[in-house]
């Protein structure tokens, strides 16, 4: 079953509580998440629908859609992107799990069997997408899976992280009244894979209306992106004193930002105040930027800094 039209507005229960993401987790912070009310938000991952579909009786499904996170905008980050989630539960008779506590389950042969099946499926997916390639697995941590893994592939001479996955946590299944069931889940970023496959250098291009971009691709075909922008970047600096509790994700400079780099940090030994200086690279993929519009962007950025209680130097 494939779900691709779920409402992106979800509850904190769907997005966090059902998945064992505690209230103090940084992913629940307003600096990371777009809240609509205290209890509703734009989903931060397609896993927000996992428990709903399990409760509805679906045991093997894919869920894809747009997700939203408060993030800086640059060539590799954007606050809206797309994910694909996969879930598979195993038949009770196939596993033959006796009464095990959580630690015994993690060490059991049945848990290892599920993890091995998960890795086999995902290694096959990577071979299908990229051709036969070298892969490696690393242990990871996600609140909703245990054990959890990260997968990397060797592609054109470098290791690339492509997805996270794991055996569905027993508490997640207990939350949907399936304490006796077990299975696996994975999630991957679609833009991330597309940038690798099509050699697209800038994630912001996925949001352009420029026909020079869209005309290069056809459904079902992998085509290497041909750059059409020769426009140079424009560099501007901004420095400010940071208040206690400053979070860099709150400092968003707009869609024309290709890169933001912190070039200097300083703490005044007398006052204890800390300062940061950022160098911002502005670039349009479609046209040359004028000094006037860049200056206006910088002015808007200074105004935004004041709203965040950042004292511009």
Coordinates of C-alpha atoms in Angstrom, one line a residue:
X1 CA 0.0 0.0 0.0
X2 CA 1.3 3.5 -0.9
X3 CA 0.1 6.6 0.9
X4 CA 0.9 9.9 -0.8
X5 CA -1.9 12.3 0.0
X6 CA -1.8 12.5 3.8
X7 CA -2.6 15.9 5.4
X8 CA 0.8 17.6 6.3
X9 CA -0.9 19.1 9.4
X10 CA -0.6 16.6 12.2
X11 CA -0.8 16.6 16.0
X12 CA 2.1 16.4 18.5
X13 CA 0.8 13.0 19.5
X14 CA 1.1 11.7 15.9
X15 CA 4.5 13.4 15.2
X16 CA 6.2 12.9 18.6
X17 CA 4.4 11.1 21.4
X18 CA 3.4 8.0 19.4
X19 CA 7.0 7.7 18.3
X20 CA 8.6 8.0 21.8
X21 CA 10.0 11.5 21.1
X22 CA 10.1 13.1 24.5
X23 CA 9.0 16.7 25.2
X24 CA 12.6 17.8 25.8
X25 CA 13.9 16.5 22.4
X26 CA 15.4 19.3 20.3
X27 CA 13.2 18.2 17.4
X28 CA 10.2 19.4 19.3
X29 CA 11.6 22.9 19.8
X30 CA 9.9 25.8 18.1
X31 CA 13.3 26.6 16.6
X32 CA 13.2 23.3 14.7
X33 CA 9.4 22.8 14.1
X34 CA 6.7 24.9 12.5
X35 CA 3.9 24.9 15.1
X36 CA 0.4 26.0 14.1
X37 CA -1.0 25.7 17.7
X38 CA 0.5 24.2 20.8
X39 CA -0.8 20.8 19.7
X40 CA -0.7 20.9 15.9
X41 CA 2.2 21.4 13.5
X42 CA 3.5 20.8 10.0
X43 CA 4.9 17.3 10.1
X44 CA 8.6 17.1 10.5
X45 CA 8.8 13.5 9.0
X46 CA 6.4 11.1 7.3
X47 CA 6.8 8.8 10.3
X48 CA 4.0 11.0 11.8
X49 CA 1.5 8.8 9.9
X50 CA 3.1 5.4 10.9
X51 CA 1.0 4.8 14.0
X52 CA -2.2 5.9 12.3
X53 CA -1.7 3.4 9.4
X54 CA -0.7 0.6 11.8
X55 CA -3.9 1.2 13.9
X56 CA -5.9 1.0 10.6
X57 CA -4.5 -2.5 10.1
X58 CA -1.9 -1.8 7.4
X59 CA 1.2 -4.0 8.0
X60 CA 3.3 -3.3 4.9
X61 CA 3.2 0.2 3.4
X62 CA 5.0 3.2 2.0
X63 CA 4.2 6.8 2.9
X64 CA 5.6 9.7 1.0
X65 CA 5.0 13.5 1.2
X66 CA 6.3 16.9 1.9
X67 CA 7.8 17.6 5.4
X68 CA 8.8 20.8 7.1
X69 CA 11.6 21.8 9.4
X70 CA 12.9 25.1 10.5
X71 CA 16.3 25.1 8.9
X72 CA 18.7 27.5 7.3
X73 CA 18.3 27.9 3.6
X74 CA 21.4 27.2 1.5
X75 CA 22.6 25.0 -1.3
X76 CA 22.0 21.8 0.7
X77 CA 19.2 22.8 3.2
X78 CA 15.6 23.9 2.7
X79 CA 12.8 24.1 5.2
X80 CA 10.5 22.0 3.0
X81 CA 11.5 18.7 1.4
X82 CA 10.1 15.3 0.7
X83 CA 10.5 11.9 2.5
X84 CA 9.7 8.3 1.8
X85 CA 8.8 6.1 4.8
X86 CA 8.6 2.3 4.6
X87 CA 7.2 -0.1 7.2
X88 CA 6.9 -3.9 7.3
X89 CA 5.5 -6.1 10.1
X90 CA 6.3 -9.8 10.3
X91 CA 3.8 -12.6 10.8
X92 CA 3.7 -13.8 14.4
X93 CA 3.8 -17.5 13.3
X94 CA 7.0 -16.7 11.2
X95 CA 8.8 -15.2 14.2
X96 CA 7.6 -17.5 16.9
X97 CA 8.6 -15.0 19.6
X98 CA 8.1 -16.3 23.2
X99 CA 7.5 -14.0 26.1
X100 CA 10.6 -11.7 26.1
X101 CA 11.3 -8.5 27.9
X102 CA 12.7 -5.6 25.8
X103 CA 16.3 -6.3 26.4
X104 CA 15.8 -10.0 25.6
X105 CA 14.1 -9.1 22.4
X106 CA 16.9 -6.9 21.3
X107 CA 19.4 -9.7 21.8
X108 CA 17.1 -12.4 20.2
X109 CA 17.7 -14.2 16.9
X110 CA 14.3 -13.0 15.7
X111 CA 15.3 -9.3 16.1
X112 CA 18.5 -10.0 14.2
X113 CA 16.4 -11.7 11.4
X114 CA 14.3 -8.6 11.0
X115 CA 17.3 -6.3 11.0
X116 CA 19.0 -8.6 8.4
X117 CA 15.9 -8.5 6.2
X118 CA 15.7 -4.7 6.4
X119 CA 19.3 -4.4 5.4
X120 CA 18.9 -6.8 2.5
X121 CA 15.9 -4.8 1.2
X122 CA 17.6 -1.5 1.4
X123 CA 20.8 -2.7 -0.1
X124 CA 18.8 -4.0 -3.0
X125 CA 17.1 -0.6 -3.3
X126 CA 20.5 1.2 -3.5
X127 CA 21.7 -1.2 -6.1
X128 CA 18.6 -0.6 -8.2
X129 CA 19.1 3.2 -8.0
X130 CA 22.8 3.5 -8.2
X131 CA 23.9 0.3 -9.7
X132 CA 25.9 -2.3 -7.7
X133 CA 27.8 -0.2 -5.1
X134 CA 29.8 -0.7 -1.9
X135 CA 27.8 -0.1 1.2
X136 CA 28.4 0.2 4.9
X137 CA 26.2 0.3 8.0
X138 CA 26.7 2.1 11.2
X139 CA 24.7 1.9 14.5
X140 CA 22.6 5.0 15.0
X141 CA 19.9 6.2 17.4
X142 CA 16.2 7.0 16.8
X143 CA 13.6 7.0 19.5
X144 CA 11.2 4.9 17.5
X145 CA 13.5 2.1 16.4
X146 CA 15.9 -0.2 18.2
X147 CA 18.3 -1.3 17.1
X148 CA 18.8 1.6 14.6
X149 CA 21.1 1.9 11.7
X150 CA 22.5 4.5 9.2
X151 CA 23.4 3.4 5.7
X152 CA 26.1 4.9 3.5
X153 CA 27.1 4.0 -0.1
X154 CA 30.3 4.6 -1.9
X155 CA 29.4 6.7 -4.9
X156 CA 31.9 8.3 -7.3
X157 CA 34.7 8.0 -4.8
X158 CA 33.1 9.2 -1.6
X159 CA 30.9 7.8 1.2
X160 CA 27.4 9.3 1.1
X161 CA 24.8 9.0 3.9
X162 CA 21.5 7.9 2.2
X163 CA 19.0 6.8 4.9
X164 CA 18.2 5.9 8.5
X165 CA 16.3 2.8 9.6
X166 CA 15.8 0.2 12.3
X167 CA 13.6 -2.4 14.0
X168 CA 10.4 -0.8 15.1
X169 CA 10.6 -0.1 18.9
X170 CA 8.4 -2.4 21.0
X171 CA 6.8 0.6 22.7
X172 CA 5.8 2.1 19.4
X173 CA 3.9 -1.1 18.6
X174 CA 2.5 -1.3 22.1
X175 CA 1.1 2.3 21.6
X176 CA -1.0 1.0 18.6
X177 CA -2.2 -2.1 20.6
X178 CA 0.2 -4.5 18.8
X179 CA 2.6 -5.5 21.6
X180 CA 3.0 -9.0 20.2
X181 CA 4.0 -7.8 16.7
X182 CA 7.5 -6.9 15.3
X183 CA 8.8 -5.3 12.1
X184 CA 11.1 -2.7 10.5
X185 CA 10.9 0.8 9.3
X186 CA 13.1 3.2 7.2
X187 CA 13.0 6.8 6.1
X188 CA 14.9 8.6 3.3
X189 CA 15.0 12.1 1.9
X190 CA 14.0 12.1 -1.8
X191 CA 15.7 15.4 -2.7
X192 CA 18.9 14.0 -1.2
X193 CA 18.8 11.0 -3.5
X194 CA 17.8 13.0 -6.5
X195 CA 20.7 15.4 -6.0
X196 CA 23.1 12.5 -6.0
X197 CA 21.5 10.7 -9.0
X198 CA 21.0 13.7 -11.2
X199 CA 24.0 15.6 -10.0
X200 CA 21.9 18.6 -9.0
X201 CA 24.2 20.9 -6.9
X202 CA 21.7 23.1 -5.2
X203 CA 18.5 21.9 -3.3
X204 CA 16.8 25.3 -4.0
X205 CA 16.6 24.3 -7.7
X206 CA 13.8 21.9 -6.9
X207 CA 11.6 25.0 -6.1
X208 CA 12.4 27.0 -9.2
X209 CA 9.9 27.7 -11.9
X210 CA 12.7 28.1 -14.5
X211 CA 11.9 26.0 -17.6
X212 CA 15.7 25.6 -18.2
X213 CA 15.7 23.3 -15.1
X214 CA 12.4 21.4 -15.6
X215 CA 12.9 20.8 -19.3
X216 CA 16.0 18.7 -18.6
X217 CA 14.1 15.8 -16.9
X218 CA 11.5 13.2 -17.9
X219 CA 9.7 10.7 -15.7
X220 CA 11.4 7.4 -15.6
X221 CA 14.8 8.7 -16.9
X222 CA 18.0 9.6 -15.0
X223 CA 19.6 12.6 -16.7
X224 CA 22.7 14.4 -15.5
X225 CA 21.8 18.0 -14.7
X226 CA 23.4 20.6 -17.1
X227 CA 24.2 23.8 -15.2
X228 CA 22.8 26.9 -16.8
X229 CA 23.7 29.6 -14.3
X230 CA 27.0 31.3 -14.6
X231 CA 26.1 34.1 -12.3
X232 CA 28.6 34.9 -9.6
X233 CA 27.8 35.0 -5.9
X234 CA 27.6 38.2 -3.9
X235 CA 29.2 38.1 -0.4
X236 CA 27.9 40.1 2.6
X237 CA 28.9 40.0 6.2
X238 CA 26.8 40.5 9.3
X239 CA 27.9 40.4 13.0
X240 CA 25.9 40.6 16.2
X241 CA 26.0 40.0 19.9
X242 CA 24.0 36.9 20.7
X243 CA 21.6 36.6 23.6
X244 CA 21.4 33.5 25.9
X245 CA 19.5 30.7 24.2
X246 CA 20.4 31.9 20.7
X247 CA 19.6 29.2 18.1
X248 CA 21.1 29.4 14.6
X249 CA 18.0 27.9 12.9
X250 CA 16.1 31.1 13.9
X251 CA 18.6 33.1 11.7
X252 CA 17.1 32.6 8.2
X253 CA 18.3 34.9 5.4
X254 CA 16.1 33.8 2.5
X255 CA 15.9 31.8 -0.7
X256 CA 18.8 33.5 -2.5
X257 CA 21.3 32.4 0.1
X258 CA 23.7 29.8 -1.2
X259 CA 25.7 29.4 1.9
X260 CA 26.0 30.9 5.4
X261 CA 29.4 30.5 7.1
X262 CA 30.3 31.5 10.6
X263 CA 33.7 33.3 10.1
X264 CA 34.4 34.6 13.6
X265 CA 33.3 34.1 17.2
X266 CA 34.3 36.3 20.1
X267 CA 33.4 36.6 23.8
X268 CA 34.2 39.9 25.6
X269 CA 36.1 39.0 28.7
X270 CA 34.8 42.0 30.6
X271 CA 31.1 41.8 29.8
X272 CA 30.8 38.0 29.0
X273 CA 28.8 38.9 25.9
X274 CA 29.4 36.6 22.8
X275 CA 29.5 37.8 19.2
X276 CA 29.2 35.9 16.0
X277 CA 30.1 37.0 12.5
X278 CA 28.6 35.3 9.4
X279 CA 29.5 35.6 5.8
X280 CA 26.5 35.1 3.5
X281 CA 26.9 34.1 -0.1
X282 CA 23.9 35.2 -2.2
X283 CA 23.4 33.7 -5.7
X284 CA 20.5 33.4 -8.1
X285 CA 20.5 30.4 -10.5
X286 CA 18.5 32.5 -12.9
X287 CA 20.0 36.0 -13.1
X288 CA 22.6 38.4 -11.9
X289 CA 21.7 40.0 -8.5
X290 CA 21.8 43.8 -8.2
X291 CA 23.5 45.7 -5.4
X292 CA 20.1 47.3 -4.6
X293 CA 18.3 44.0 -4.0
X294 CA 21.2 42.5 -2.0
X295 CA 21.3 45.7 0.2
X296 CA 17.6 45.4 0.7
X297 CA 18.0 41.7 1.8
X298 CA 20.7 42.7 4.2
X299 CA 18.5 45.5 5.6
X300 CA 15.7 42.9 6.1
X301 CA 18.2 40.6 7.7
X302 CA 19.2 43.3 10.2
X303 CA 15.5 43.9 11.0
X304 CA 15.0 40.2 11.5
X305 CA 18.0 40.1 13.8
X306 CA 16.5 42.8 16.0
X307 CA 13.3 40.8 16.3
X308 CA 15.4 37.9 17.5
X309 CA 17.1 40.2 20.1
X310 CA 20.4 40.1 18.3
X311 CA 22.4 43.3 18.7
X312 CA 23.9 44.0 15.3
X313 CA 27.5 45.3 15.5

